Backbone as numpy.savetxt, mean C-alpha at the origin, in Angstrom:
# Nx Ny Nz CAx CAy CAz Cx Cy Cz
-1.91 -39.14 28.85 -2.74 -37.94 28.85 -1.87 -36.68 28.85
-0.81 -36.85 29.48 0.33 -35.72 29.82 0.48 -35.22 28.48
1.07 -36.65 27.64 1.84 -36.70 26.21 0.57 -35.49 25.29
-0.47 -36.25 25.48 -1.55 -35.64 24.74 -1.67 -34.08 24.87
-1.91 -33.45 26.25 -1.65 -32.06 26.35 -0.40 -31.36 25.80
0.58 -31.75 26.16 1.72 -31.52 25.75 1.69 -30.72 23.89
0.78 -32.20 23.18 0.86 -32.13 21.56 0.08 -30.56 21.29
-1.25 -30.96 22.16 -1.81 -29.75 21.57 -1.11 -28.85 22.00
-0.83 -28.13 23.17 -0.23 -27.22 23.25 1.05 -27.21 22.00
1.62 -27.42 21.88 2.60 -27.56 20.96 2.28 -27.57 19.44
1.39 -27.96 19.13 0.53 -27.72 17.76 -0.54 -26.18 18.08
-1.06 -25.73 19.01 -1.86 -24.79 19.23 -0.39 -23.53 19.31
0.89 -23.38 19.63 1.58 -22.31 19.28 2.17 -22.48 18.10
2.59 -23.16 17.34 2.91 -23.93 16.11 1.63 -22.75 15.06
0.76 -22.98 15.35 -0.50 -22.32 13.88 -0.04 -21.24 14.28
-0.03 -20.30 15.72 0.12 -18.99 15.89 1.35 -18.29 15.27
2.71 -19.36 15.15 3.65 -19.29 14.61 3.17 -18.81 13.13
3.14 -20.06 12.38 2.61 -19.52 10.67 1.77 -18.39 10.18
0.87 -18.40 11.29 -0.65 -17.22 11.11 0.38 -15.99 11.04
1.44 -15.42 10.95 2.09 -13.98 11.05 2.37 -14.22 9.62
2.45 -12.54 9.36 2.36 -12.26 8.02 3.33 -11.00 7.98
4.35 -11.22 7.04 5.33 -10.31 7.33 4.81 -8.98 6.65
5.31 -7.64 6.95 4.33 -6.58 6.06 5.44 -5.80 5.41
6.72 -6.05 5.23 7.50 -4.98 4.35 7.29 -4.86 2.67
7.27 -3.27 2.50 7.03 -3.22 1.12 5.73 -3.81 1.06
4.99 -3.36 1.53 3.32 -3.31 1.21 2.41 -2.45 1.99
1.53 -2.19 1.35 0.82 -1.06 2.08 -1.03 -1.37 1.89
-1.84 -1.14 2.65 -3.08 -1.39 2.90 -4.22 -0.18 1.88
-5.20 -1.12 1.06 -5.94 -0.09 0.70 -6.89 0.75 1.42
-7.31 1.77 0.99 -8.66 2.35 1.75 -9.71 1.29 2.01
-10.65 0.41 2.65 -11.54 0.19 3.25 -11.45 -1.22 2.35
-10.91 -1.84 1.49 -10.73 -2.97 0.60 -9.75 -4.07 1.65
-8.84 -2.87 2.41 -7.80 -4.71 2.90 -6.80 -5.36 1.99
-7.12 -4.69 0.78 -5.60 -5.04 0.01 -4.37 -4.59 -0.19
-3.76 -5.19 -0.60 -2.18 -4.36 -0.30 -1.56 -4.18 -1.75
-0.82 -3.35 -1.55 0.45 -3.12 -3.01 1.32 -3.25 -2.80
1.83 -3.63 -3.44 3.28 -3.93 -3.15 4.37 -3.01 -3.44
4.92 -2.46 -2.47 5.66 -0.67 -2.92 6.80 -1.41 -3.66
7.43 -2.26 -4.02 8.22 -2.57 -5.45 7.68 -2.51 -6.65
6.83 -2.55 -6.81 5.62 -2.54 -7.80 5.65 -1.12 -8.17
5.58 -0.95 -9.72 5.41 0.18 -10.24 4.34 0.80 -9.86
3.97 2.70 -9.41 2.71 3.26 -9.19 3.28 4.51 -8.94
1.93 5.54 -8.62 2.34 6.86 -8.26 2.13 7.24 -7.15
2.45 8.86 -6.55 2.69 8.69 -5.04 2.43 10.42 -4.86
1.86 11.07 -4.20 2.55 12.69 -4.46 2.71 12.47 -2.93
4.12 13.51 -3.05 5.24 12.83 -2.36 6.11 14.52 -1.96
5.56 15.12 -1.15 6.18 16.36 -0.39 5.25 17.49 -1.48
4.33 17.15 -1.63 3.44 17.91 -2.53 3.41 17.76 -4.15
4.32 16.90 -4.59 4.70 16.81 -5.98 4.36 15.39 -6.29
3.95 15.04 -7.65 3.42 13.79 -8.28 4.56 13.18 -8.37
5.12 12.02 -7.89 5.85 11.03 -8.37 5.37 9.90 -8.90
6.58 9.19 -9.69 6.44 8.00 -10.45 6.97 6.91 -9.90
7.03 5.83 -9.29 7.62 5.02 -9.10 7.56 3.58 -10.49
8.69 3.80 -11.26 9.16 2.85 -12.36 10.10 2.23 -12.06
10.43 0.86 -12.28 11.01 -0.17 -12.05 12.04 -0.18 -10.91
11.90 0.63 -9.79 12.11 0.53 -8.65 13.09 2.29 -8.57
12.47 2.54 -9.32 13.31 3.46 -9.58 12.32 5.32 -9.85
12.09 6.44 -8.49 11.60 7.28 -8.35 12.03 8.97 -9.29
10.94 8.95 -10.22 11.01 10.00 -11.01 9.81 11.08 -11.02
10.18 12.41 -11.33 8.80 13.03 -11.64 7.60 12.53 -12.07
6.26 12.72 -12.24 5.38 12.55 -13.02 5.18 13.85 -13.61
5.85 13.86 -15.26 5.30 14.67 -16.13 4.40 14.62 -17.47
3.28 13.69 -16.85 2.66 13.92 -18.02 1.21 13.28 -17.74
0.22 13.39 -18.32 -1.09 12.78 -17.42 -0.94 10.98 -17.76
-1.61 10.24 -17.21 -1.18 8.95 -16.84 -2.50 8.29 -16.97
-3.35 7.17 -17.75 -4.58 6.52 -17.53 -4.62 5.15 -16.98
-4.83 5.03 -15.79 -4.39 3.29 -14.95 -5.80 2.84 -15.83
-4.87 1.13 -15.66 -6.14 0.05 -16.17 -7.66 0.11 -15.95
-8.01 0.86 -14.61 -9.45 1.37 -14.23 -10.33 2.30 -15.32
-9.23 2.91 -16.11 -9.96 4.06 -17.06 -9.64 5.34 -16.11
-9.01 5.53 -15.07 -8.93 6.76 -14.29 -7.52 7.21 -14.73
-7.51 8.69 -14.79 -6.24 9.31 -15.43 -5.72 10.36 -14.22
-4.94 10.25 -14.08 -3.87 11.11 -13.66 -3.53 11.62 -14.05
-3.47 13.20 -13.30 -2.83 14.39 -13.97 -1.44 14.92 -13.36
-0.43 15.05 -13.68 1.06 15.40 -13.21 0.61 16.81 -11.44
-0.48 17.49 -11.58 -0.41 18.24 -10.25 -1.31 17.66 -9.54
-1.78 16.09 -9.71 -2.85 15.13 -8.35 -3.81 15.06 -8.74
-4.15 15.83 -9.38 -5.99 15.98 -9.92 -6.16 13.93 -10.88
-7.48 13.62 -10.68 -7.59 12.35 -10.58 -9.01 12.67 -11.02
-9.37 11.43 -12.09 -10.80 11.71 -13.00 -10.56 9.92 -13.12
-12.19 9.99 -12.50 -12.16 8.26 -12.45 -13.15 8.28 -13.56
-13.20 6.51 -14.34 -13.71 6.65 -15.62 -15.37 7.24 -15.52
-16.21 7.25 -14.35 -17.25 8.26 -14.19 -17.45 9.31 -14.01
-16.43 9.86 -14.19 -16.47 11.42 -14.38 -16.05 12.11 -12.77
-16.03 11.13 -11.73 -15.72 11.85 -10.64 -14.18 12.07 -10.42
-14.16 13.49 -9.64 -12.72 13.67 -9.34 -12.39 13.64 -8.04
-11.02 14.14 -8.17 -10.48 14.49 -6.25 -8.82 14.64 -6.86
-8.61 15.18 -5.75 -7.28 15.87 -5.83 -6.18 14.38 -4.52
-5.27 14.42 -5.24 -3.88 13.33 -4.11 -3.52 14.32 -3.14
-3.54 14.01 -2.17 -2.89 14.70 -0.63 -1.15 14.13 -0.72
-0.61 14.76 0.07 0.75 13.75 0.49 0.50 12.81 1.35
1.27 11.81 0.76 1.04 10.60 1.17 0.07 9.28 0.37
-0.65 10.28 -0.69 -1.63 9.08 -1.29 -0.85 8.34 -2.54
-1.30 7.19 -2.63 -0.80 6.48 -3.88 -1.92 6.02 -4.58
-1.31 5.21 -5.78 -1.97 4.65 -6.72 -0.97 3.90 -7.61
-2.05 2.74 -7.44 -1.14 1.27 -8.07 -1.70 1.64 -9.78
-1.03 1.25 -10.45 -1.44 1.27 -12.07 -2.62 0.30 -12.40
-3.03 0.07 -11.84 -4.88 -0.68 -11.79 -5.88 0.29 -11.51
-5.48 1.54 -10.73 -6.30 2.69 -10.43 -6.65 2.44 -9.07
-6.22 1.76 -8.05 -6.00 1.49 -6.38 -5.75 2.35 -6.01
-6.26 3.25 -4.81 -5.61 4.02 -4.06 -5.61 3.19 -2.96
-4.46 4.10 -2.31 -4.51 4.12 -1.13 -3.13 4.82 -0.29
-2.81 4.80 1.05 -1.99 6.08 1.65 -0.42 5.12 1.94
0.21 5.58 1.47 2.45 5.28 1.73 2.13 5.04 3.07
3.05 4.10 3.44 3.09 3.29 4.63 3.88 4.46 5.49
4.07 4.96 6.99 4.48 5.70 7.37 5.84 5.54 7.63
6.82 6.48 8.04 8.15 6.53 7.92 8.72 7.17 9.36
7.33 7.86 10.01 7.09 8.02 11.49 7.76 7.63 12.58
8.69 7.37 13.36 9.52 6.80 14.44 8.47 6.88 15.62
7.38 8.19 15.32 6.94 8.01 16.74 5.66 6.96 16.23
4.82 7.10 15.42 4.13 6.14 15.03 4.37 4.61 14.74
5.67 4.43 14.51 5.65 2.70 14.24 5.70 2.66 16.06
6.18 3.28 16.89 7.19 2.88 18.44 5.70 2.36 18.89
4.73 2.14 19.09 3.44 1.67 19.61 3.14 0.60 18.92
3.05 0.22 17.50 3.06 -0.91 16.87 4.20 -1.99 17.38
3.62 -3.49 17.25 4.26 -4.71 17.47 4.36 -4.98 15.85
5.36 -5.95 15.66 5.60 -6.83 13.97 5.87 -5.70 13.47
């Protein structure tokens, strides 16, 4: 019976082990739960200015941009989804080339220091 407790316990921290999910280089969408993968090509405005992130490699955005969604990007944030609605990028917002938003993972010292993993 000993042996038996023993297993489960030992199989019951074992799943808790695997169940972690490492999170570098990815970032969470708005209200979806999905992630991008910041190696992954996309855009970013980034200290007030549109960036490009191409093959791992960070450049201006100069020129308007249409992700797979039908939504286009304009080089100063402005954003026209294929229904006609807009909105402007804050710092900090991204967009995967599928037309995903969502906000750059933080870089914060005082914000990660409260987070665990």
């Amino acid at each position: 019976m000993e042996k038996l407790m023993i297993l489960v316990f030992a199989c019951t921290l074992s799943t808790g082990v695997f169940a972690q999910k490492k999170m570098d280089h990815t970032m969470y969408m708005d209200k979806k739960e999905q992630m991008i993968d910041m190696k992954k090509d996309h855009l970013m405005m980034k200290d007030g200015k549109m960036k490009m992130m191409k093959d791992g490699m960070e450049m201006p955005m100069d020129h308007t941009m249409t992700m797979k969604n039908g939504t286009k990007v304009m080089p100063d944030g402005m954003c026209t989804k294929k229904d006609g609605k807009t909105m402007n990028m804050k710092n900090g917002d991204m967009m995967d080339m599928d037309g995903n938003m969502g906000k750059m993972p933080s870089t914060d010292k005082k914000a990660k220091k409260g987070k665990c993993c």
